[in-house]
C-alpha positions as protocol buffer text, in pm:
chain_id: "A"
residue {
  index: 1
  type: MET
  ca { x: 0 y: 0 z: 0 }
}
residue {
  index: 2
  type: GLU
  ca { x: 136 y: 344 z: -94 }
}
residue {
  index: 3
  type: ALA
  ca { x: 36 y: 587 z: 180 }
}
residue {
  index: 4
  type: GLY
  ca { x: 73 y: 886 z: -52 }
}
residue {
  index: 5
  type: ALA
  ca { x: -194 y: 751 z: -287 }
}
residue {
  index: 6
  type: CYS
  ca { x: -467 y: 741 z: -20 }
}
residue {
  index: 7
  type: ILE
  ca { x: -785 y: 946 z: -64 }
}
residue {
  index: 8
  type: HIS
  ca { x: -951 y: 1112 z: 235 }
}
residue {
  index: 9
  type: VAL
  ca { x: -1300 y: 970 z: 309 }
}
residue {
  index: 10
  type: GLY
  ca { x: -1390 y: 1126 z: 644 }
}
residue {
  index: 11
  type: GLU
  ca { x: -1270 y: 1233 z: 987 }
}
residue {
  index: 12
  type: LEU
  ca { x: -1332 y: 988 z: 1271 }
}
residue {
  index: 13
  type: LYS
  ca { x: -1190 y: 1183 z: 1566 }
}
residue {
  index: 14
  type: ARG
  ca { x: -996 y: 1498 z: 1650 }
}
residue {
  index: 15
  type: ASP
  ca { x: -832 y: 1588 z: 1980 }
}
residue {
  index: 16
  type: LEU
  ca { x: -516 y: 1751 z: 2120 }
}
residue {
  index: 17
  type: LEU
  ca { x: -304 y: 1457 z: 2000 }
}
residue {
  index: 18
  type: GLY
  ca { x: -409 y: 1502 z: 1638 }
}
residue {
  index: 19
  type: ARG
  ca { x: -680 y: 1356 z: 1418 }
}
residue {
  index: 20
  type: VAL
  ca { x: -793 y: 1014 z: 1304 }
}
residue {
  index: 21
  type: GLU
  ca { x: -920 y: 981 z: 949 }
}
residue {
  index: 22
  type: LEU
  ca { x: -1076 y: 716 z: 729 }
}
residue {
  index: 23
  type: VAL
  ca { x: -896 y: 700 z: 393 }
}
residue {
  index: 24
  type: ARG
  ca { x: -922 y: 483 z: 83 }
}
residue {
  index: 25
  type: CYS
  ca { x: -597 y: 331 z: -37 }
}
residue {
  index: 26
  type: GLY
  ca { x: -662 y: 144 z: -361 }
}
residue {
  index: 27
  type: ASP
  ca { x: -959 y: -82 z: -289 }
}
residue {
  index: 28
  type: ARG
  ca { x: -910 y: -77 z: 90 }
}
residue {
  index: 29
  type: LEU
  ca { x: -1046 y: 146 z: 365 }
}
residue {
  index: 30
  type: VAL
  ca { x: -770 y: 231 z: 612 }
}
residue {
  index: 31
  type: VAL
  ca { x: -751 y: 436 z: 933 }
}
residue {
  index: 32
  type: ARG
  ca { x: -486 y: 709 z: 925 }
}
residue {
  index: 33
  type: ARG
  ca { x: -371 y: 873 z: 1248 }
}
residue {
  index: 34
  type: CYS
  ca { x: -211 y: 1216 z: 1197 }
}
residue {
  index: 35
  type: ARG
  ca { x: -13 y: 1338 z: 1496 }
}
residue {
  index: 36
  type: SER
  ca { x: -32 y: 1691 z: 1633 }
}
residue {
  index: 37
  type: ARG
  ca { x: 240 y: 1944 z: 1548 }
}
residue {
  index: 38
  type: MET
  ca { x: 182 y: 2139 z: 1871 }
}
residue {
  index: 39
  type: PRO
  ca { x: 505 y: 2170 z: 2074 }
}
residue {
  index: 40
  type: GLY
  ca { x: 505 y: 1937 z: 2372 }
}
residue {
  index: 41
  type: ILE
  ca { x: 186 y: 1763 z: 2261 }
}
residue {
  index: 42
  type: ALA
  ca { x: 367 y: 1639 z: 1948 }
}
residue {
  index: 43
  type: LEU
  ca { x: 616 y: 1448 z: 2163 }
}
residue {
  index: 44
  type: VAL
  ca { x: 340 y: 1282 z: 2365 }
}
residue {
  index: 45
  type: ALA
  ca { x: 153 y: 1193 z: 2044 }
}
residue {
  index: 46
  type: ARG
  ca { x: 467 y: 1037 z: 1896 }
}
residue {
  index: 47
  type: LEU
  ca { x: 526 y: 824 z: 2207 }
}
residue {
  index: 48
  type: LEU
  ca { x: 164 y: 705 z: 2208 }
}
residue {
  index: 49
  type: ALA
  ca { x: 180 y: 623 z: 1837 }
}
residue {
  index: 50
  type: ARG
  ca { x: 489 y: 411 z: 1902 }
}
residue {
  index: 51
  type: ARG
  ca { x: 310 y: 228 z: 2182 }
}
residue {
  index: 52
  type: GLU
  ca { x: 20 y: 149 z: 1951 }
}
residue {
  index: 53
  type: GLN
  ca { x: 247 y: 26 z: 1671 }
}
residue {
  index: 54
  type: HIS
  ca { x: 439 y: -194 z: 1917 }
}
residue {
  index: 55
  type: ALA
  ca { x: 117 y: -348 z: 2048 }
}
residue {
  index: 56
  type: LEU
  ca { x: -28 y: -408 z: 1700 }
}
residue {
  index: 57
  type: ARG
  ca { x: 292 y: -583 z: 1592 }
}
residue {
  index: 58
  type: ALA
  ca { x: 260 y: -815 z: 1892 }
}
residue {
  index: 59
  type: LEU
  ca { x: -104 y: -885 z: 1798 }
}
residue {
  index: 60
  type: ALA
  ca { x: -49 y: -939 z: 1425 }
}
residue {
  index: 61
  type: GLY
  ca { x: -295 y: -1189 z: 1280 }
}
residue {
  index: 62
  type: LEU
  ca { x: -536 y: -1183 z: 1573 }
}
residue {
  index: 63
  type: ASP
  ca { x: -901 y: -1147 z: 1470 }
}
residue {
  index: 64
  type: GLY
  ca { x: -1084 y: -862 z: 1640 }
}
residue {
  index: 65
  type: VAL
  ca { x: -797 y: -611 z: 1656 }
}
residue {
  index: 66
  type: PRO
  ca { x: -663 y: -375 z: 1387 }
}
residue {
  index: 67
  type: ALA
  ca { x: -357 y: -465 z: 1184 }
}
residue {
  index: 68
  type: ILE
  ca { x: -80 y: -230 z: 1076 }
}
residue {
  index: 69
  type: ALA
  ca { x: -176 y: -133 z: 721 }
}
residue {
  index: 70
  type: ALA
  ca { x: 145 y: 44 z: 619 }
}
residue {
  index: 71
  type: PRO
  ca { x: 476 y: 157 z: 773 }
}
residue {
  index: 72
  type: PRO
  ca { x: 465 y: 493 z: 952 }
}
residue {
  index: 73
  type: ALA
  ca { x: 514 y: 788 z: 717 }
}
residue {
  index: 74
  type: GLY
  ca { x: 631 y: 1107 z: 885 }
}
residue {
  index: 75
  type: ARG
  ca { x: 365 y: 1207 z: 1137 }
}
residue {
  index: 76
  type: GLU
  ca { x: 117 y: 949 z: 1007 }
}
residue {
  index: 77
  type: THR
  ca { x: 46 y: 588 z: 1102 }
}
residue {
  index: 78
  type: TYR
  ca { x: -190 y: 348 z: 927 }
}
residue {
  index: 79
  type: ARG
  ca { x: -401 y: 60 z: 1055 }
}
residue {
  index: 80
  type: SER
  ca { x: -678 y: -152 z: 912 }
}
residue {
  index: 81
  type: TRP
  ca { x: -1040 y: -36 z: 932 }
}
residue {
  index: 82
  type: ILE
  ca { x: -1281 y: -256 z: 1130 }
}
residue {
  index: 83
  type: PRO
  ca { x: -1645 y: -180 z: 1040 }
}
residue {
  index: 84
  type: GLY
  ca { x: -1871 y: -164 z: 1343 }
}
residue {
  index: 85
  type: GLU
  ca { x: -2043 y: 53 z: 1601 }
}
residue {
  index: 86
  type: PRO
  ca { x: -1900 y: 162 z: 1936 }
}
residue {
  index: 87
  type: LEU
  ca { x: -2049 y: -32 z: 2224 }
}
residue {
  index: 88
  type: SER
  ca { x: -2202 y: 287 z: 2362 }
}
residue {
  index: 89
  type: LEU
  ca { x: -2418 y: 337 z: 2049 }
}
residue {
  index: 90
  type: VAL
  ca { x: -2567 y: -8 z: 1991 }
}
residue {
  index: 91
  type: THR
  ca { x: -2927 y: -92 z: 2079 }
}
residue {
  index: 92
  type: GLU
  ca { x: -2892 y: -472 z: 2056 }
}
residue {
  index: 93
  type: LEU
  ca { x: -2621 y: -720 z: 2150 }
}
residue {
  index: 94
  type: ARG
  ca { x: -2566 y: -1088 z: 2097 }
}
residue {
  index: 95
  type: ARG
  ca { x: -2627 y: -1283 z: 2414 }
}
residue {
  index: 96
  type: ASP
  ca { x: -2269 y: -1414 z: 2399 }
}
residue {
  index: 97
  type: PHE
  ca { x: -2113 y: -1076 z: 2317 }
}
residue {
  index: 98
  type: PHE
  ca { x: -1938 y: -1026 z: 2650 }
}
residue {
  index: 99
  type: ASP
  ca { x: -1821 y: -1388 z: 2664 }
}
residue {
  index: 100
  type: ARG
  ca { x: -1656 y: -1332 z: 2327 }
}
residue {
  index: 101
  type: LEU
  ca { x: -1517 y: -994 z: 2436 }
}
residue {
  index: 102
  type: GLU
  ca { x: -1360 y: -1141 z: 2748 }
}
residue {
  index: 103
  type: ALA
  ca { x: -1212 y: -1426 z: 2541 }
}
residue {
  index: 104
  type: LEU
  ca { x: -1066 y: -1170 z: 2297 }
}
residue {
  index: 105
  type: VAL
  ca { x: -909 y: -969 z: 2579 }
}
residue {
  index: 106
  type: GLU
  ca { x: -760 y: -1289 z: 2721 }
}
residue {
  index: 107
  type: GLN
  ca { x: -604 y: -1353 z: 2380 }
}
residue {
  index: 108
  type: LEU
  ca { x: -438 y: -1011 z: 2403 }
}
residue {
  index: 109
  type: HIS
  ca { x: -298 y: -1112 z: 2738 }
}
residue {
  index: 110
  type: GLU
  ca { x: -171 y: -1443 z: 2600 }
}
residue {
  index: 111
  type: ARG
  ca { x: 43 y: -1236 z: 2364 }
}
residue {
  index: 112
  type: GLY
  ca { x: 166 y: -1019 z: 2649 }
}
residue {
  index: 113
  type: VAL
  ca { x: -44 y: -715 z: 2559 }
}
residue {
  index: 114
  type: CYS
  ca { x: -263 y: -522 z: 2805 }
}
residue {
  index: 115
  type: HIS
  ca { x: -500 y: -267 z: 2652 }
}
residue {
  index: 116
  type: ASN
  ca { x: -522 y: -36 z: 2958 }
}
residue {
  index: 117
  type: ASP
  ca { x: -810 y: 172 z: 2817 }
}
residue {
  index: 118
  type: LEU
  ca { x: -1112 y: -59 z: 2809 }
}
residue {
  index: 119
  type: HIS
  ca { x: -1315 y: 156 z: 3046 }
}
residue {
  index: 120
  type: LYS
  ca { x: -1395 y: 364 z: 2735 }
}
residue {
  index: 121
  type: GLU
  ca { x: -1685 y: 206 z: 2549 }
}
residue {
  index: 122
  type: VAL
  ca { x: -1575 y: 374 z: 2224 }
}
residue {
  index: 123
  type: ASN
  ca { x: -1273 y: 141 z: 2224 }
}
residue {
  index: 124
  type: ILE
  ca { x: -1502 y: -163 z: 2204 }
}
residue {
  index: 125
  type: LEU
  ca { x: -1672 y: -220 z: 1870 }
}
residue {
  index: 126
  type: VAL
  ca { x: -1973 y: -434 z: 1785 }
}
residue {
  index: 127
  type: ARG
  ca { x: -1895 y: -564 z: 1437 }
}
residue {
  index: 128
  type: GLU
  ca { x: -2148 y: -619 z: 1162 }
}
residue {
  index: 129
  type: ASP
  ca { x: -2191 y: -986 z: 1260 }
}
residue {
  index: 130
  type: GLY
  ca { x: -2240 y: -891 z: 1627 }
}
residue {
  index: 131
  type: THR
  ca { x: -1897 y: -1004 z: 1743 }
}
residue {
  index: 132
  type: PRO
  ca { x: -1659 y: -776 z: 1938 }
}
residue {
  index: 133
  type: ALA
  ca { x: -1347 y: -594 z: 1830 }
}
residue {
  index: 134
  type: VAL
  ca { x: -1106 y: -379 z: 2030 }
}
residue {
  index: 135
  type: ILE
  ca { x: -939 y: -66 z: 1892 }
}
residue {
  index: 136
  type: ASP
  ca { x: -718 y: 227 z: 2002 }
}
residue {
  index: 137
  type: PHE
  ca { x: -402 y: 74 z: 2147 }
}
residue {
  index: 138
  type: GLN
  ca { x: -225 y: 403 z: 2223 }
}
residue {
  index: 139
  type: LEU
  ca { x: -214 y: 326 z: 2595 }
}
residue {
  index: 140
  type: ALA
  ca { x: -143 y: -46 z: 2550 }
}
residue {
  index: 141
  type: SER
  ca { x: 159 y: -204 z: 2712 }
}
residue {
  index: 142
  type: VAL
  ca { x: 356 y: -504 z: 2584 }
}
residue {
  index: 143
  type: HIS
  ca { x: 510 y: -726 z: 2851 }
}
residue {
  index: 144
  type: ALA
  ca { x: 794 y: -970 z: 2789 }
}
residue {
  index: 145
  type: ALA
  ca { x: 750 y: -1114 z: 3139 }
}
residue {
  index: 146
  type: ARG
  ca { x: 424 y: -1198 z: 3315 }
}
residue {
  index: 147
  type: GLY
  ca { x: 517 y: -1027 z: 3638 }
}
residue {
  index: 148
  type: ARG
  ca { x: 318 y: -833 z: 3896 }
}
residue {
  index: 149
  type: GLU
  ca { x: 265 y: -526 z: 3674 }
}
residue {
  index: 150
  type: PHE
  ca { x: 139 y: -739 z: 3386 }
}
residue {
  index: 151
  type: ARG
  ca { x: -103 y: -926 z: 3612 }
}
residue {
  index: 152
  type: ARG
  ca { x: -232 y: -600 z: 3762 }
}
residue {
  index: 153
  type: ARG
  ca { x: -299 y: -447 z: 3422 }
}
residue {
  index: 154
  type: ALA
  ca { x: -451 y: -767 z: 3283 }
}
residue {
  index: 155
  type: ASP
  ca { x: -684 y: -786 z: 3582 }
}
residue {
  index: 156
  type: GLU
  ca { x: -788 y: -425 z: 3517 }
}
residue {
  index: 157
  type: ASP
  ca { x: -872 y: -507 z: 3155 }
}
residue {
  index: 158
  type: ILE
  ca { x: -1094 y: -797 z: 3262 }
}
residue {
  index: 159
  type: ARG
  ca { x: -1250 y: -590 z: 3541 }
}
residue {
  index: 160
  type: HIS
  ca { x: -1363 y: -327 z: 3290 }
}
residue {
  index: 161
  type: VAL
  ca { x: -1510 y: -592 z: 3058 }
}
residue {
  index: 162
  type: ARG
  ca { x: -1708 y: -740 z: 3345 }
}
residue {
  index: 163
  type: LYS
  ca { x: -1822 y: -394 z: 3455 }
}
residue {
  index: 164
  type: HIS
  ca { x: -1960 y: -331 z: 3106 }
}
residue {
  index: 165
  type: ARG
  ca { x: -2124 y: -674 z: 3109 }
}
residue {
  index: 166
  type: ARG
  ca { x: -2304 y: -603 z: 3437 }
}
residue {
  index: 167
  type: ARG
  ca { x: -2432 y: -266 z: 3320 }
}
residue {
  index: 168
  type: TYR
  ca { x: -2546 y: -371 z: 2974 }
}
residue {
  index: 169
  type: LEU
  ca { x: -2708 y: -697 z: 3077 }
}
residue {
  index: 170
  type: ARG
  ca { x: -2869 y: -563 z: 3396 }
}
residue {
  index: 171
  type: GLY
  ca { x: -3225 y: -682 z: 3424 }
}
residue {
  index: 172
  type: MET
  ca { x: -3189 y: -956 z: 3162 }
}
residue {
  index: 173
  type: ALA
  ca { x: -3097 y: -1245 z: 3388 }
}
residue {
  index: 174
  type: GLY
  ca { x: -3439 y: -1405 z: 3354 }
}
residue {
  index: 175
  type: ALA
  ca { x: -3463 y: -1371 z: 2977 }
}
residue {
  index: 176
  type: SER
  ca { x: -3465 y: -1682 z: 2761 }
}
residue {
  index: 177
  type: PHE
  ca { x: -3291 y: -1710 z: 2425 }
}
residue {
  index: 178
  type: ALA
  ca { x: -3322 y: -1959 z: 2143 }
}
residue {
  index: 179
  type: CYS
  ca { x: -2946 y: -1970 z: 2080 }
}
residue {
  index: 180
  type: PRO
  ca { x: -2626 y: -1799 z: 2200 }
}
residue {
  index: 181
  type: ALA
  ca { x: -2634 y: -1566 z: 1899 }
}
residue {
  index: 182
  type: ALA
  ca { x: -2982 y: -1436 z: 1982 }
}
residue {
  index: 183
  type: GLU
  ca { x: -2988 y: -1059 z: 2025 }
}
residue {
  index: 184
  type: VAL
  ca { x: -3100 y: -880 z: 2339 }
}
residue {
  index: 185
  type: ALA
  ca { x: -3212 y: -521 z: 2370 }
}
residue {
  index: 186
  type: VAL
  ca { x: -2971 y: -289 z: 2546 }
}
residue {
  index: 187
  type: PRO
  ca { x: -3141 y: -86 z: 2821 }
}
residue {
  index: 188
  type: ALA
  ca { x: -3124 y: 289 z: 2775 }
}
residue {
  index: 189
  type: PRO
  ca { x: -2889 y: 456 z: 3025 }
}
residue {
  index: 190
  type: ARG
  ca { x: -3048 y: 656 z: 3306 }
}
residue {
  index: 191
  type: ARG
  ca { x: -3044 y: 1033 z: 3292 }
}
residue {
  index: 192
  type: LEU
  ca { x: -2749 y: 1083 z: 3529 }
}
residue {
  index: 193
  type: SER
  ca { x: -2559 y: 807 z: 3352 }
}
residue {
  index: 194
  type: ARG
  ca { x: -2616 y: 978 z: 3015 }
}
residue {
  index: 195
  type: LEU
  ca { x: -2486 y: 1308 z: 3152 }
}
residue {
  index: 196
  type: TRP
  ca { x: -2180 y: 1137 z: 3299 }
}
residue {
  index: 197
  type: ARG
  ca { x: -2098 y: 957 z: 2974 }
}
residue {
  index: 198
  type: ARG
  ca { x: -2148 y: 1263 z: 2754 }
}
residue {
  index: 199
  type: LEU
  ca { x: -1982 y: 1532 z: 2964 }
}
residue {
  index: 200
  type: TRP
  ca { x: -1745 y: 1419 z: 3237 }
}
residue {
  index: 201
  type: LYS
  ca { x: -1634 y: 1069 z: 3136 }
}
residue {
  index: 202
  type: PRO
  ca { x: -1468 y: 1180 z: 2806 }
}
residue {
  index: 203
  type: PHE
  ca { x: -1278 y: 1453 z: 2991 }
}
C-alpha cells in the first residue's frame, strides 16, 4: 500500500493529540492517524503512536484487533479499518457478546499485551456480525515477562469488561434465548448516567 496515494474519506476523531481519518488506499479502507504538530503535545503523540504500533505488531494476525496497514510515514500511522459501532451506540447485542469480548481480551494477554483503556466504550466495537473488536491501542503495554505489573494491568482489563457486562445486561438475567447468537435489547442509560458519559467521562 502506498500511503501517498490514499484518498480522504472522512474524519473519525480529532483531539489535542491530532486527528484520526478514514482514507481509501486502492480498494481498501484504512484508518490514518495524523499526529499533532503542537510543541510538547507532538512528543506525547509520537510516544503514544509508538506504543500502539508496538502493540499491534505483537497482535499481528489476531481477529478482532486492527492490523498495521502500512509503515509509519512522517507524522502518520496506518491501521486496518474494522467496520462496526462503538459499544455505547448499539441498541442490541448478541447474548454471547461479553463472553466473546472477554475471550478476545484474554487472547491479548496471551500475547503479552494489556489494553489499559477498556473503560472507554468507544474502544469496544460491535462488528457487523455482532462479534466484538477492540481498537485504540495508544495506551497499551507489551510485557515480555508476566510479572506483577502485567497481572495487575490484565486484571484491570478484565474488570472493565465485566463492569460493562453487568451494566449492559442488567435486568436480563431471567430472559430466555433460542441460541447464543440471539440478540438482546440494550437498556437505555439513566439520565445521570447519560450526563456522565457525555460530559465528564470523556474529559
